[in-house]
mmCIF file of C-alpha atoms in Angstrom:
data_model
loop_
_atom_site.group_PDB
_atom_site.id
_atom_site.type_symbol
_atom_site.label_atom_id
_atom_site.label_comp_id
_atom_site.label_asym_id
_atom_site.label_seq_id
_atom_site.Cartn_x
_atom_site.Cartn_y
_atom_site.Cartn_z
ATOM 1 C CA MET L 162 11.108 -2.701 12.289
ATOM 2 C CA SER L 163 7.580 -2.764 13.600
ATOM 3 C CA THR L 164 5.673 -5.729 12.129
ATOM 4 C CA VAL L 165 1.954 -6.506 12.198
ATOM 5 C CA THR L 166 0.307 -9.580 10.673
ATOM 6 C CA GLN L 167 -3.282 -10.523 9.902
ATOM 7 C CA VAL L 168 -4.948 -13.504 8.228
ATOM 8 C CA PHE L 169 -7.355 -12.498 5.442
ATOM 9 C CA ASP L 170 -10.211 -14.626 4.127
ATOM 10 C CA SER L 171 -9.149 -13.604 0.596
ATOM 11 C CA PRO L 172 -6.507 -15.382 -1.509
ATOM 12 C CA PRO L 173 -3.154 -13.646 -2.136
ATOM 13 C CA ALA L 174 -4.111 -12.866 -5.753
ATOM 14 C CA HIS L 175 -7.072 -10.756 -4.607
ATOM 15 C CA VAL L 176 -4.959 -8.884 -2.063
ATOM 16 C CA TRP L 177 -2.228 -8.299 -4.635
ATOM 17 C CA LYS L 178 -4.752 -6.798 -7.091
ATOM 18 C CA VAL L 179 -5.509 -4.070 -4.537
ATOM 19 C CA ILE L 180 -1.831 -3.445 -3.805
ATOM 20 C CA ALA L 181 -0.955 -3.423 -7.521
ATOM 21 C CA ASP L 182 -3.529 -0.718 -8.291
ATOM 22 C CA GLY L 183 -1.729 2.400 -7.125
ATOM 23 C CA TRP L 184 -4.907 4.475 -7.459
ATOM 24 C CA LEU L 185 -6.372 2.464 -4.541
ATOM 25 C CA TYR L 186 -3.436 3.228 -2.196
ATOM 26 C CA SER L 187 -5.155 6.040 -0.294
ATOM 27 C CA GLY L 188 -8.135 3.763 0.344
ATOM 28 C CA TRP L 189 -6.166 1.332 2.483
ATOM 29 C CA VAL L 190 -3.004 3.126 3.653
ATOM 30 C CA VAL L 191 -3.726 5.100 6.809
ATOM 31 C CA GLY L 192 -2.421 8.651 6.450
ATOM 32 C CA ALA L 193 -2.520 8.780 2.641
ATOM 33 C CA SER L 194 -5.388 11.135 1.895
ATOM 34 C CA ARG L 195 -5.358 11.180 -1.913
ATOM 35 C CA ILE L 196 -3.452 9.935 -4.943
ATOM 36 C CA ARG L 197 -2.306 12.570 -7.417
ATOM 37 C CA ASP L 198 -0.598 10.347 -9.993
ATOM 38 C CA VAL L 199 0.661 6.776 -10.432
ATOM 39 C CA ASP L 200 3.483 5.696 -12.740
ATOM 40 C CA GLU L 201 2.227 3.391 -15.464
ATOM 41 C CA GLU L 202 4.790 0.763 -14.372
ATOM 42 C CA TRP L 203 3.480 0.557 -10.780
ATOM 43 C CA PRO L 204 4.349 -1.635 -8.827
ATOM 44 C CA GLU L 205 7.601 -2.372 -10.661
ATOM 45 C CA VAL L 206 10.913 -1.507 -8.985
ATOM 46 C CA GLY L 207 11.676 2.190 -9.389
ATOM 47 C CA SER L 208 8.071 3.228 -10.050
ATOM 48 C CA HIS L 209 6.367 5.938 -7.984
ATOM 49 C CA LEU L 210 2.954 6.921 -6.833
ATOM 50 C CA HIS L 211 2.378 10.539 -5.929
ATOM 51 C CA HIS L 212 0.182 11.052 -2.887
ATOM 52 C CA SER L 213 -0.828 13.580 -0.309
ATOM 53 C CA VAL L 214 -0.687 12.865 3.412
ATOM 54 C CA GLY L 215 -2.575 14.569 6.199
ATOM 55 C CA SER L 216 -6.015 16.115 6.341
ATOM 56 C CA TRP L 217 -7.311 19.045 4.399
ATOM 57 C CA PRO L 218 -6.272 21.847 4.535
ATOM 58 C CA LEU L 219 -2.969 20.611 5.995
ATOM 59 C CA LEU L 220 -1.814 18.331 3.190
ATOM 60 C CA ILE L 221 1.730 17.399 2.279
ATOM 61 C CA ASN L 222 2.385 16.313 -1.321
ATOM 62 C CA ASP L 223 5.072 13.671 -1.694
ATOM 63 C CA SER L 224 5.678 10.260 -3.237
ATOM 64 C CA THR L 225 6.307 6.583 -2.547
ATOM 65 C CA ARG L 226 8.824 4.542 -4.579
ATOM 66 C CA VAL L 227 8.993 0.773 -5.069
ATOM 67 C CA THR L 228 12.426 -0.482 -3.977
ATOM 68 C CA ALA L 229 11.781 -4.234 -4.373
ATOM 69 C CA ALA L 230 8.901 -6.313 -5.701
ATOM 70 C CA GLN L 231 7.987 -9.936 -6.117
ATOM 71 C CA PRO L 232 4.525 -9.838 -7.743
ATOM 72 C CA GLY L 233 1.903 -11.610 -5.665
ATOM 73 C CA VAL L 234 4.350 -12.158 -2.801
ATOM 74 C CA SER L 235 5.985 -8.966 -1.541
ATOM 75 C CA LEU L 236 6.434 -5.259 -2.098
ATOM 76 C CA GLU L 237 9.038 -3.001 -0.514
ATOM 77 C CA LEU L 238 8.488 0.752 -0.526
ATOM 78 C CA LEU L 239 10.232 3.948 0.435
ATOM 79 C CA ALA L 240 7.308 6.075 1.627
ATOM 80 C CA ARG L 241 7.973 9.795 1.849
ATOM 81 C CA GLY L 242 6.062 12.400 3.797
ATOM 82 C CA TRP L 243 8.366 15.347 4.295
ATOM 83 C CA PRO L 244 8.840 17.228 6.556
ATOM 84 C CA ILE L 245 7.987 14.204 8.748
ATOM 85 C CA GLY L 246 10.491 12.016 6.923
ATOM 86 C CA GLU L 247 10.751 8.682 5.123
ATOM 87 C CA ALA L 248 9.879 5.111 6.047
ATOM 88 C CA LYS L 249 10.840 1.726 4.691
ATOM 89 C CA VAL L 250 7.765 -0.496 4.327
ATOM 90 C CA ARG L 251 7.675 -4.190 3.418
ATOM 91 C CA ILE L 252 4.354 -5.896 2.647
ATOM 92 C CA SER L 253 4.403 -9.698 2.460
ATOM 93 C CA LEU L 254 1.672 -12.113 1.334
ATOM 94 C CA GLU L 255 1.616 -15.812 2.180
ATOM 95 C CA GLY L 256 -1.028 -18.140 0.780
ATOM 96 C CA LEU L 257 -2.718 -20.399 3.324
ATOM 97 C CA ASP L 258 -5.143 -23.304 3.096
ATOM 98 C CA ASP L 259 -8.785 -22.677 2.191
ATOM 99 C CA GLY L 260 -7.990 -19.661 0.007
ATOM 100 C CA LYS L 261 -6.793 -17.508 2.888
ATOM 101 C CA CYS L 262 -3.750 -15.278 3.047
ATOM 102 C CA ARG L 263 -1.401 -14.101 5.793
ATOM 103 C CA VAL L 264 -0.434 -10.464 5.221
ATOM 104 C CA SER L 265 2.385 -8.738 7.100
ATOM 105 C CA ILE L 266 3.519 -5.132 7.085
ATOM 106 C CA ALA L 267 6.944 -4.286 8.471
ATOM 107 C CA GLU L 268 7.773 -0.582 8.737
ATOM 108 C CA ASP L 269 10.214 1.812 10.304
ATOM 109 C CA ALA L 270 11.386 5.387 9.877
ATOM 110 C CA VAL L 271 14.658 5.644 7.961
ATOM 111 C CA ARG L 272 15.159 9.435 7.555
ATOM 112 C CA GLY L 273 13.926 12.692 8.970
ATOM 113 C CA PRO L 274 12.374 13.795 12.254
ATOM 114 C CA GLY L 275 10.300 10.596 12.563
ATOM 115 C CA LYS L 276 13.554 8.671 13.039
ATOM 116 C CA LEU L 277 14.345 10.843 16.088
ATOM 117 C CA VAL L 278 11.305 9.488 17.973
ATOM 118 C CA PRO L 279 12.570 6.725 20.301
ATOM 119 C CA LYS L 280 11.839 3.243 18.945
ATOM 120 C CA ALA L 281 9.933 2.353 22.141
ATOM 121 C CA LEU L 282 7.431 5.125 21.299
ATOM 122 C CA ARG L 283 7.610 4.861 17.504
ATOM 123 C CA ASP L 284 6.829 1.130 17.179
ATOM 124 C CA PRO L 285 3.483 1.134 19.060
ATOM 125 C CA LEU L 286 2.267 4.067 16.922
ATOM 126 C CA ILE L 287 3.325 2.345 13.692
ATOM 127 C CA ASP L 288 1.679 -0.900 14.903
ATOM 128 C CA LEU L 289 -1.603 0.876 15.584
ATOM 129 C CA ARG L 290 -1.579 2.572 12.185
ATOM 130 C CA ASN L 291 -0.705 -0.601 10.314
ATOM 131 C CA ARG L 292 -3.347 -2.698 12.082
ATOM 132 C CA GLU L 293 -5.944 -0.319 10.665
ATOM 133 C CA THR L 294 -4.152 -0.395 7.290
ATOM 134 C CA LEU L 295 -4.479 -4.201 7.240
ATOM 135 C CA LYS L 296 -8.189 -4.011 8.154
ATOM 136 C CA ARG L 297 -8.785 -1.629 5.254
ATOM 137 C CA LEU L 298 -6.755 -3.757 2.844
ATOM 138 C CA GLU L 299 -8.689 -6.881 3.873
ATOM 139 C CA LEU L 300 -12.052 -5.181 3.280
ATOM 140 C CA MET L 301 -10.989 -3.880 -0.120
ATOM 141 C CA ALA L 302 -9.672 -7.295 -1.215
ATOM 142 C CA ALA L 303 -12.837 -9.048 -0.034
ATOM 143 C CA GLY L 304 -15.015 -6.433 -1.755
ATOM 144 C CA GLY L 305 -13.362 -6.885 -5.142
ATOM 145 C CA ALA L 306 -11.321 -3.678 -5.290
ATOM 146 C CA GLY L 307 -8.715 -3.878 -8.023
ATOM 147 C CA ARG L 308 -10.581 -6.696 -9.783
ATOM 148 C CA LYS L 309 -13.794 -5.004 -10.826
ATOM 149 C CA ASN L 310 -12.131 -2.537 -13.200
ATOM 150 C CA GLN L 311 -10.137 -5.306 -14.856
ATOM 151 C CA GLU L 312 -13.264 -7.430 -15.310
ATOM 152 C CA ALA L 313 -15.153 -4.471 -16.777
ATOM 153 C CA GLN L 314 -12.310 -3.773 -19.210
ATOM 154 C CA GLY L 315 -12.207 -7.448 -20.177
ATOM 155 C CA ASP L 316 -15.972 -7.453 -20.748
ATOM 156 C CA ALA L 317 -15.784 -4.301 -22.878
ATOM 157 C CA ALA L 318 -13.452 -5.731 -25.513
ATOM 158 C CA PRO L 319 -15.903 -8.258 -27.086
ATOM 159 C CA ASN L 320 -18.544 -5.532 -27.451
ATOM 160 C CA GLN L 321 -16.333 -3.291 -29.536
ATOM 161 C CA VAL L 322 -17.391 -2.834 -33.130
ATOM 162 C CA GLU L 323 -14.710 -3.379 -35.730
ATOM 163 C CA GLY L 324 -14.626 -0.748 -38.442
#
């Protein structure tokens, strides 16, 4: 598997909030162009998010399924993008001193034509893509993505009028 790692200035909880909001997936995952639907249980094992990959007008609609999850620590996905194929992806978070976090993404093709590309060519392309994915994820975590909606919902409850 191709693995890339980056240290974020954000704590693991902030990074996990972005990952756990399936509607944000296309904002940080390179290649995912839009989210069409997210299972309410996301990111629990067996849940799906339904995305499109590619660029308009050449979009492929498919889905990604959670195959393993340890909230706040790791998420394993089966990402689909047929006819290109399927990839196994593992995202790991490790808390560091000073509120920082080490984030790793390990990925490789597991089915389809993408698996036919020799590993010596496939890995550098996956590395390049996932380095940009980590940059996007870091910016979203630092900017409060995934937390702002929860804070707004929490603030809304006390203002409700009982009837």
